Amino acid sequence: MAERVSLPLPSQSQLSPTTTMALLGAASSSARIIPSVSLSSSSRSFFSLSSSSSKLQCLRSSPRISHLFLNQRRAEVRVSSGGYGTVSAPKSVASDPDQLKSAREDIKELLNSKFCHPILIRLGWHDAGTYNKNIEEWPQRGGANGSLRFEIELKHGANAGLVNALKLLQPIKDKYSGVTYADLFQLAGATAVEEAGGPKIPMKYGRVDVSGPEQCPEEGRLPDAGPPSPADHLRQVFYRMGLNDKEIVALSGAHTLGRSRPDRSGWGKPETKYTKDGPGAPGGQSWTVQWLKFDNSYFKDIKEKKDEDLLVLPTDAALFEDPSFKVYAEKYAEDQEAFFKDYAEAHAKLSNLGAKFDPPEGIVIDDSPNAGAEKFVAAKYSTGKE
């Protein structure tokens, strides 16, 4: 059993090596420090692929993650033999526009070195995708509020592996304390799309963070990859968010990026000729050949179903089997410009779901939000068709 004590914040030298933990935060609410795990730039389905067998390995806290929550005077600490600390979240504040711009440049550098575009998109999507339009109160309604930084939500089956994305972004959060987690997650996802050659996303910022793990949504709000009735399941989940059929199909097109790993989701092959050499940690099965390039090849490849090394989930196949979904899927397979336009609008809408903005109108950091993005040369990093 863990023993709970409340005490002032000591200096680093006063901490015992056997209880290495961050004693940071107000005593009103608490969250366990995120365990240290090995990094991987791979990703599976952006919206879930939940698996009951997915578990977050409990390892000792790393020094970097021990600084998740800064600038606090007192902390409520839980001491246990497992070597974990319990810290409270910082008070919510709006993001600083200049720090948002600087953080975006650091995210670009991270993407160029780690090729982590897919998992950063997935992080932003899963933070926002818990939104329930039928719940008015914040933060009970879920959505883009930074709750995914807490271990209790990271341990949801649908979020397996996303602790890696958090660890990739944590140094940037440490550097720019004037950027909320909620904004950082959405900034990273939008930047990843753009840097991979996708459309410019008309984003706004100023999202307020939730303050503690007790404000995290319950498990089960994200979609599954293999439900009995895939089209009905997609509608049930996305309609709850206030999204429509066109937006469901457009957002599904982001599977043009990334890979599914069977050890996390139960879906896909351990490796294919397109993923065996990485970049990043090798392995997994991708939806497309050039799985670091954002284009409309997802719809083309799903429609053809000619390559056994490319992944087609039940929810992917449903896009060409359901009459309403098929109208949009066929359109996007033929017209990349139409896909980019609809995707950019749907992504921006998703990123705002459930968020509380300060100021209420949000913060825009782009002078020309619809400007074209510089294209990412994915052919340099992912294998072409044989």
Short mmCIF file of C-alpha atoms in Angstrom, two decimals:
data_model
loop_
_atom_site.label_atom_id
_atom_site.label_comp_id
_atom_site.label_asym_id
_atom_site.label_seq_id
_atom_site.Cartn_x
_atom_site.Cartn_y
_atom_site.Cartn_z
CA MET A 1 0.00 0.00 0.00
CA ALA A 2 1.20 3.49 -0.80
CA GLU A 3 1.60 5.95 2.03
CA ARG A 4 0.44 9.50 1.31
CA VAL A 5 2.24 12.46 2.82
CA SER A 6 2.11 16.20 2.18
CA LEU A 7 5.26 18.24 2.43
CA PRO A 8 7.04 21.32 1.04
CA LEU A 9 9.09 21.00 -2.12
CA PRO A 10 12.68 20.02 -1.24
CA SER A 11 15.82 20.73 -3.22
CA GLN A 12 17.11 18.14 -5.68
CA SER A 13 19.91 17.17 -3.31
CA GLN A 14 17.44 16.30 -0.56
CA LEU A 15 15.66 13.65 -2.54
CA SER A 16 16.45 10.03 -1.73
CA PRO A 17 17.66 7.94 -4.69
CA THR A 18 15.11 5.28 -3.76
CA THR A 19 12.23 7.74 -4.08
CA THR A 20 13.24 9.61 -7.22
CA MET A 21 10.15 11.64 -8.04
CA ALA A 22 9.00 15.12 -8.95
CA LEU A 23 7.55 16.92 -5.93
CA LEU A 24 5.81 19.55 -8.00
CA GLY A 25 2.22 20.82 -7.92
CA ALA A 26 -0.55 22.18 -5.71
CA ALA A 27 -2.02 19.86 -3.12
CA SER A 28 -5.55 19.99 -4.53
CA SER A 29 -5.22 17.14 -7.07
CA SER A 30 -2.62 14.62 -8.13
CA ALA A 31 -1.43 12.41 -10.97
CA ARG A 32 1.19 9.68 -11.16
CA ILE A 33 4.38 10.46 -12.96
CA ILE A 34 4.54 8.97 -16.43
CA PRO A 35 6.86 5.94 -16.43
CA SER A 36 9.94 5.95 -18.60
CA VAL A 37 9.74 3.77 -21.71
CA SER A 38 11.74 3.32 -24.87
CA LEU A 39 10.82 5.61 -27.77
CA SER A 40 9.39 4.60 -31.10
CA SER A 41 8.34 6.89 -33.94
CA SER A 42 5.81 4.41 -35.29
CA SER A 43 2.08 4.71 -34.98
CA ARG A 44 -0.99 2.65 -35.42
CA SER A 45 -4.52 3.79 -36.25
CA PHE A 46 -4.90 7.46 -35.33
CA PHE A 47 -8.29 6.77 -33.82
CA SER A 48 -7.67 3.81 -31.68
CA LEU A 49 -7.35 0.12 -32.65
CA SER A 50 -8.13 -0.54 -29.01
CA SER A 51 -7.00 -3.79 -27.46
CA SER A 52 -7.79 -5.12 -24.01
CA SER A 53 -4.34 -6.68 -23.87
CA SER A 54 -2.57 -3.34 -24.27
CA LYS A 55 -0.85 -2.42 -21.00
CA LEU A 56 1.53 0.35 -20.06
CA GLN A 57 4.70 -1.09 -18.60
CA CYS A 58 5.45 0.29 -15.18
CA LEU A 59 9.06 1.45 -15.05
CA ARG A 60 10.82 3.86 -12.79
CA SER A 61 10.36 7.58 -13.39
CA SER A 62 12.92 9.24 -15.65
CA PRO A 63 14.49 12.58 -14.67
CA ARG A 64 12.89 14.31 -17.65
CA ILE A 65 9.40 13.05 -16.98
CA SER A 66 9.90 13.92 -13.33
CA HIS A 67 9.62 17.53 -14.48
CA LEU A 68 6.19 17.20 -16.08
CA PHE A 69 4.73 19.87 -13.86
CA LEU A 70 6.81 22.94 -13.04
CA ASN A 71 6.70 26.12 -10.96
CA GLN A 72 4.74 24.70 -8.00
CA ARG A 73 5.33 25.30 -4.29
CA ARG A 74 3.83 22.25 -2.60
CA ALA A 75 3.12 18.70 -3.60
CA GLU A 76 1.15 15.72 -2.43
CA VAL A 77 3.46 12.75 -2.73
CA ARG A 78 2.67 9.05 -2.69
CA VAL A 79 5.60 6.95 -1.56
CA SER A 80 5.64 3.30 -2.58
CA SER A 81 8.10 0.51 -3.17
CA GLY A 82 7.54 0.90 -6.92
CA GLY A 83 9.46 4.16 -6.98
CA TYR A 84 6.60 6.37 -8.25
CA GLY A 85 5.74 9.94 -7.30
CA THR A 86 2.37 11.64 -7.35
CA VAL A 87 2.29 15.25 -8.50
CA SER A 88 -0.45 17.74 -9.20
CA ALA A 89 -1.04 19.50 -12.51
CA PRO A 90 -0.32 23.19 -12.99
CA LYS A 91 -3.01 25.84 -12.94
CA SER A 92 -4.53 26.32 -16.40
CA VAL A 93 -3.32 29.33 -18.36
CA ALA A 94 -3.69 30.43 -21.96
CA SER A 95 -0.80 29.84 -24.33
CA ASP A 96 1.64 32.55 -25.32
CA PRO A 97 1.56 33.28 -29.11
CA ASP A 98 5.32 33.79 -29.43
CA GLN A 99 6.04 30.57 -27.55
CA LEU A 100 3.56 28.72 -29.77
CA LYS A 101 5.47 29.87 -32.85
CA SER A 102 8.80 28.87 -31.36
CA ALA A 103 7.44 25.52 -30.22
CA ARG A 104 6.26 24.84 -33.77
CA GLU A 105 9.78 25.33 -35.08
CA ASP A 106 11.10 22.87 -32.48
CA ILE A 107 8.40 20.38 -33.50
CA LYS A 108 9.57 20.67 -37.11
CA GLU A 109 13.11 19.82 -36.02
CA LEU A 110 11.78 16.85 -34.04
CA LEU A 111 9.88 15.59 -37.07
CA ASN A 112 12.93 15.88 -39.31
CA SER A 113 15.08 13.89 -36.88
CA LYS A 114 12.63 11.30 -35.48
CA PHE A 115 10.12 10.85 -38.37
CA CYS A 116 7.41 10.74 -35.74
CA HIS A 117 4.67 12.37 -37.82
CA PRO A 118 2.11 9.54 -37.35
CA ILE A 119 2.29 9.21 -33.59
CA LEU A 120 2.09 12.97 -33.02
CA ILE A 121 -1.07 13.13 -35.13
CA ARG A 122 -2.50 10.24 -33.17
CA LEU A 123 -1.73 11.96 -29.86
CA GLY A 124 -3.66 15.07 -30.86
CA TRP A 125 -6.55 13.05 -32.24
CA HIS A 126 -6.90 10.90 -29.13
CA ASP A 127 -6.84 13.91 -26.83
CA ALA A 128 -9.64 15.57 -28.82
CA GLY A 129 -11.55 12.43 -29.78
CA THR A 130 -13.07 11.82 -26.35
CA TYR A 131 -15.51 14.70 -26.89
CA ASN A 132 -19.20 14.07 -26.23
CA LYS A 133 -21.49 16.75 -27.70
CA ASN A 134 -24.29 15.63 -25.37
CA ILE A 135 -22.38 16.80 -22.29
CA GLU A 136 -22.26 20.57 -21.88
CA GLU A 137 -19.98 20.95 -18.88
CA TRP A 138 -16.20 21.34 -19.25
CA PRO A 139 -14.18 19.21 -18.80
CA GLN A 140 -16.70 16.38 -18.35
CA ARG A 141 -17.49 16.63 -22.06
CA GLY A 142 -13.97 15.52 -22.95
CA GLY A 143 -12.14 16.83 -25.99
CA ALA A 144 -8.90 18.74 -26.55
CA ASN A 145 -8.01 19.63 -22.96
CA GLY A 146 -4.61 18.01 -22.36
CA SER A 147 -5.99 15.18 -20.22
CA LEU A 148 -4.02 12.61 -22.20
CA ARG A 149 -0.86 13.63 -20.35
CA PHE A 150 -2.07 11.75 -17.27
CA GLU A 151 -1.13 8.13 -16.74
CA ILE A 152 -4.69 6.99 -16.03
CA GLU A 153 -5.76 7.99 -19.56
CA LEU A 154 -2.52 6.89 -21.21
CA LYS A 155 -3.27 3.41 -19.85
CA HIS A 156 -6.54 3.19 -21.81
CA GLY A 157 -6.21 0.37 -24.34
CA ALA A 158 -6.79 2.69 -27.29
CA ASN A 159 -3.83 4.85 -26.20
CA ALA A 160 -1.20 2.10 -26.13
CA GLY A 161 2.18 3.53 -27.10
CA LEU A 162 1.20 7.19 -26.82
CA VAL A 163 3.46 7.63 -23.81
CA ASN A 164 6.21 7.64 -26.46
CA ALA A 165 4.66 10.67 -28.13
CA LEU A 166 4.41 12.44 -24.77
CA LYS A 167 8.07 11.78 -24.07
CA LEU A 168 9.03 13.17 -27.48
CA LEU A 169 7.14 16.39 -26.79
CA GLN A 170 8.03 16.81 -23.11
CA PRO A 171 11.36 18.62 -23.72
CA ILE A 172 9.47 21.14 -25.86
CA LYS A 173 6.87 21.58 -23.11
CA ASP A 174 9.65 22.08 -20.58
CA LYS A 175 11.22 24.74 -22.82
CA TYR A 176 7.96 26.59 -23.48
CA SER A 177 6.05 26.67 -20.21
CA GLY A 178 3.70 29.26 -21.71
CA VAL A 179 2.16 26.63 -24.01
CA THR A 180 -0.55 24.38 -22.58
CA TYR A 181 -0.45 20.63 -23.13
CA ALA A 182 -3.78 20.84 -24.95
CA ASP A 183 -2.33 23.33 -27.42
CA LEU A 184 0.97 21.48 -27.74
CA PHE A 185 -0.75 18.21 -28.67
CA GLN A 186 -2.84 19.91 -31.37
CA LEU A 187 0.06 22.03 -32.61
CA ALA A 188 2.18 18.91 -33.01
CA GLY A 189 -0.52 17.04 -34.94
CA ALA A 190 -1.25 19.88 -37.35
CA THR A 191 2.45 20.54 -37.92
CA ALA A 192 3.04 16.85 -38.62
CA VAL A 193 0.36 16.81 -41.32
CA GLU A 194 1.77 19.91 -42.96
CA GLU A 195 5.40 18.77 -42.77
CA ALA A 196 4.47 15.43 -44.36
CA GLY A 197 3.15 17.25 -47.42
CA GLY A 198 -0.45 17.61 -46.36
CA PRO A 199 -2.66 20.70 -46.38
CA LYS A 200 -2.22 23.70 -44.15
CA ILE A 201 -4.62 23.31 -41.22
CA PRO A 202 -6.50 26.50 -40.20
CA MET A 203 -5.71 26.15 -36.50
CA LYS A 204 -6.38 28.33 -33.49
CA TYR A 205 -4.89 28.02 -30.01
CA GLY A 206 -5.50 29.06 -26.43
CA ARG A 207 -6.87 25.75 -25.15
CA VAL A 208 -7.05 25.44 -21.37
CA ASP A 209 -5.62 22.35 -19.69
CA VAL A 210 -7.50 20.20 -17.21
CA SER A 211 -5.88 20.32 -13.80
CA GLY A 212 -5.83 16.72 -12.64
CA PRO A 213 -6.39 13.05 -13.49
CA GLU A 214 -9.83 13.03 -11.88
CA GLN A 215 -10.89 15.14 -14.88
CA CYS A 216 -9.87 12.51 -17.44
CA PRO A 217 -12.69 10.90 -19.44
CA GLU A 218 -13.70 7.31 -18.83
CA GLU A 219 -12.29 4.64 -21.11
CA GLY A 220 -14.29 3.64 -24.18
CA ARG A 221 -14.92 6.90 -26.02
CA LEU A 222 -12.50 6.20 -28.89
CA PRO A 223 -13.37 3.98 -31.86
CA ASP A 224 -12.32 0.38 -32.34
CA ALA A 225 -10.79 -0.99 -35.53
CA GLY A 226 -12.71 -4.24 -35.84
CA PRO A 227 -16.25 -3.88 -34.49
CA PRO A 228 -19.04 -6.22 -35.69
CA SER A 229 -20.63 -3.45 -37.77
CA PRO A 230 -17.78 -1.12 -38.77
CA ALA A 231 -19.83 1.59 -40.51
CA ASP A 232 -22.38 1.76 -37.70
CA HIS A 233 -19.61 1.87 -35.12
CA LEU A 234 -17.84 4.74 -36.88
CA ARG A 235 -21.07 6.72 -37.01
CA GLN A 236 -21.88 6.01 -33.39
CA VAL A 237 -18.50 7.33 -32.22
CA PHE A 238 -18.04 10.24 -34.61
CA TYR A 239 -21.66 11.43 -34.52
CA ARG A 240 -21.24 11.65 -30.73
CA MET A 241 -18.46 14.15 -31.46
CA GLY A 242 -20.70 16.13 -33.81
CA LEU A 243 -18.95 15.00 -37.00
CA ASN A 244 -20.68 13.84 -40.20
CA ASP A 245 -20.07 11.20 -42.88
CA LYS A 246 -17.88 13.45 -45.02
CA GLU A 247 -15.70 14.32 -42.05
CA ILE A 248 -15.44 10.67 -41.00
CA VAL A 249 -14.13 9.68 -44.42
CA ALA A 250 -11.82 12.69 -44.75
CA LEU A 251 -10.26 12.08 -41.33
CA SER A 252 -9.81 8.39 -42.14
CA GLY A 253 -7.53 9.53 -44.95
CA ALA A 254 -4.86 10.41 -42.40
CA HIS A 255 -4.09 6.68 -42.37
CA THR A 256 -1.99 7.49 -45.38
CA LEU A 257 0.61 8.03 -42.63
CA GLY A 258 1.82 5.50 -40.12
CA ARG A 259 1.84 1.82 -39.28
CA SER A 260 -0.10 -0.62 -37.12
CA ARG A 261 1.82 -2.85 -34.72
CA PRO A 262 0.24 -6.16 -33.66
CA ASP A 263 1.93 -6.09 -30.26
CA ARG A 264 0.00 -2.91 -29.45
CA SER A 265 -3.27 -3.25 -31.31
CA GLY A 266 -3.61 -6.86 -32.37
CA TRP A 267 -3.78 -5.71 -35.99
CA GLY A 268 -1.29 -5.87 -38.84
CA LYS A 269 1.86 -7.81 -39.62
CA PRO A 270 5.05 -7.64 -37.54
CA GLU A 271 6.81 -6.17 -40.58
CA THR A 272 6.52 -5.80 -44.36
CA LYS A 273 8.85 -4.89 -47.18
CA TYR A 274 7.75 -1.29 -46.68
CA THR A 275 8.47 -1.12 -42.95
CA LYS A 276 11.31 -3.54 -42.21
CA ASP A 277 13.93 -0.81 -42.52
CA GLY A 278 12.10 1.95 -40.66
CA PRO A 279 12.67 4.88 -40.43
CA GLY A 280 12.44 4.93 -36.69
CA ALA A 281 11.89 1.55 -35.05
CA PRO A 282 11.41 -0.94 -37.93
CA GLY A 283 8.34 -3.12 -38.31
CA GLY A 284 4.59 -2.92 -38.31
CA GLN A 285 2.25 -2.81 -41.29
CA SER A 286 1.41 0.42 -43.09
CA TRP A 287 -1.74 1.43 -44.92
CA THR A 288 0.30 2.90 -47.79
CA VAL A 289 3.64 2.38 -49.47
CA GLN A 290 5.08 5.80 -48.67
CA TRP A 291 3.78 5.94 -45.14
CA LEU A 292 5.47 9.24 -44.26
CA LYS A 293 3.90 11.11 -47.17
CA PHE A 294 0.50 12.75 -46.75
CA ASP A 295 -1.50 12.33 -49.94
CA ASN A 296 -4.62 10.49 -51.15
CA SER A 297 -2.91 7.12 -51.70
CA TYR A 298 -4.80 5.65 -48.72
CA PHE A 299 -8.06 5.82 -50.66
CA LYS A 300 -6.46 4.47 -53.84
CA ASP A 301 -4.84 1.53 -52.06
CA ILE A 302 -7.94 0.65 -50.02
CA LYS A 303 -10.01 0.69 -53.19
CA GLU A 304 -7.61 -1.57 -55.10
CA LYS A 305 -6.77 -4.01 -52.29
CA LYS A 306 -4.05 -5.48 -54.50
CA ASP A 307 -1.08 -5.39 -52.15
CA GLU A 308 -1.07 -7.92 -49.30
CA ASP A 309 1.64 -5.95 -47.54
CA LEU A 310 -0.71 -2.99 -47.08
CA LEU A 311 -3.14 -2.95 -44.18
CA VAL A 312 -6.91 -2.82 -44.63
CA LEU A 313 -8.87 -2.79 -41.39
CA PRO A 314 -12.61 -3.50 -41.22
CA THR A 315 -13.19 0.20 -40.60
CA ASP A 316 -11.08 1.01 -43.68
CA ALA A 317 -12.98 -1.38 -45.92
CA ALA A 318 -16.27 0.10 -44.70
CA LEU A 319 -15.45 3.36 -46.46
CA PHE A 320 -15.97 1.68 -49.84
CA GLU A 321 -18.74 -0.66 -48.71
CA ASP A 322 -21.13 1.78 -47.04
CA PRO A 323 -23.10 3.73 -49.71
CA SER A 324 -22.79 7.12 -48.01
CA PHE A 325 -19.11 6.75 -47.10
CA LYS A 326 -18.32 5.44 -50.58
CA VAL A 327 -19.38 8.70 -52.27
CA TYR A 328 -16.61 10.56 -50.46
CA ALA A 329 -14.02 7.77 -50.57
CA GLU A 330 -14.39 7.48 -54.36
CA LYS A 331 -14.12 11.25 -54.69
CA TYR A 332 -10.95 11.45 -52.61
CA ALA A 333 -9.34 8.56 -54.49
CA GLU A 334 -9.72 10.56 -57.70
CA ASP A 335 -9.25 14.13 -56.46
CA GLN A 336 -6.44 14.84 -53.99
CA GLU A 337 -7.21 18.56 -53.95
CA ALA A 338 -10.77 17.86 -52.79
CA PHE A 339 -9.42 15.49 -50.12
CA PHE A 340 -6.94 18.08 -48.85
CA LYS A 341 -9.63 20.76 -48.62
CA ASP A 342 -12.08 18.57 -46.72
CA TYR A 343 -9.37 17.05 -44.53
CA ALA A 344 -8.02 20.44 -43.44
CA GLU A 345 -11.50 21.57 -42.40
CA ALA A 346 -12.26 18.31 -40.58
CA HIS A 347 -8.90 18.25 -38.78
CA ALA A 348 -9.36 21.83 -37.55
CA LYS A 349 -12.88 21.02 -36.34
CA LEU A 350 -11.68 17.91 -34.52
CA SER A 351 -8.85 19.82 -32.84
CA ASN A 352 -11.33 22.28 -31.32
CA LEU A 353 -13.81 19.72 -29.98
CA GLY A 354 -14.60 20.20 -26.30
CA ALA A 355 -11.86 22.77 -25.83
CA LYS A 356 -12.21 25.79 -23.56
CA PHE A 357 -10.35 28.72 -25.10
CA ASP A 358 -8.68 31.63 -23.33
CA PRO A 359 -9.29 34.10 -24.87
CA PRO A 360 -12.69 32.74 -25.97
CA GLU A 361 -12.04 33.52 -29.64
CA GLY A 362 -8.74 31.66 -29.57
CA ILE A 363 -5.27 32.63 -30.77
CA VAL A 364 -4.20 32.53 -34.44
CA ILE A 365 -0.46 32.34 -35.05
CA ASP A 366 -0.51 32.23 -38.86
CA ASP A 367 -0.94 35.34 -40.99
CA SER A 368 -2.04 33.18 -43.92
CA PRO A 369 -3.72 30.07 -42.46
CA ASN A 370 -4.59 28.70 -45.91
CA ALA A 371 -1.11 29.00 -47.35
CA GLY A 372 0.29 25.89 -48.99
CA ALA A 373 2.64 23.71 -47.00
CA GLU A 374 6.17 22.86 -47.98
CA LYS A 375 6.09 19.31 -49.27
CA PHE A 376 7.89 16.55 -47.43
CA VAL A 377 9.93 14.26 -49.66
CA ALA A 378 8.77 10.96 -48.21
CA ALA A 379 10.35 8.92 -51.00
CA LYS A 380 13.69 9.50 -49.30
CA TYR A 381 12.51 7.63 -46.23
CA SER A 382 9.99 4.98 -47.24
CA THR A 383 10.22 2.22 -49.79
CA GLY A 384 8.59 2.50 -53.20
CA LYS A 385 6.50 -0.25 -54.80
CA GLU A 386 8.42 -3.20 -56.12
#
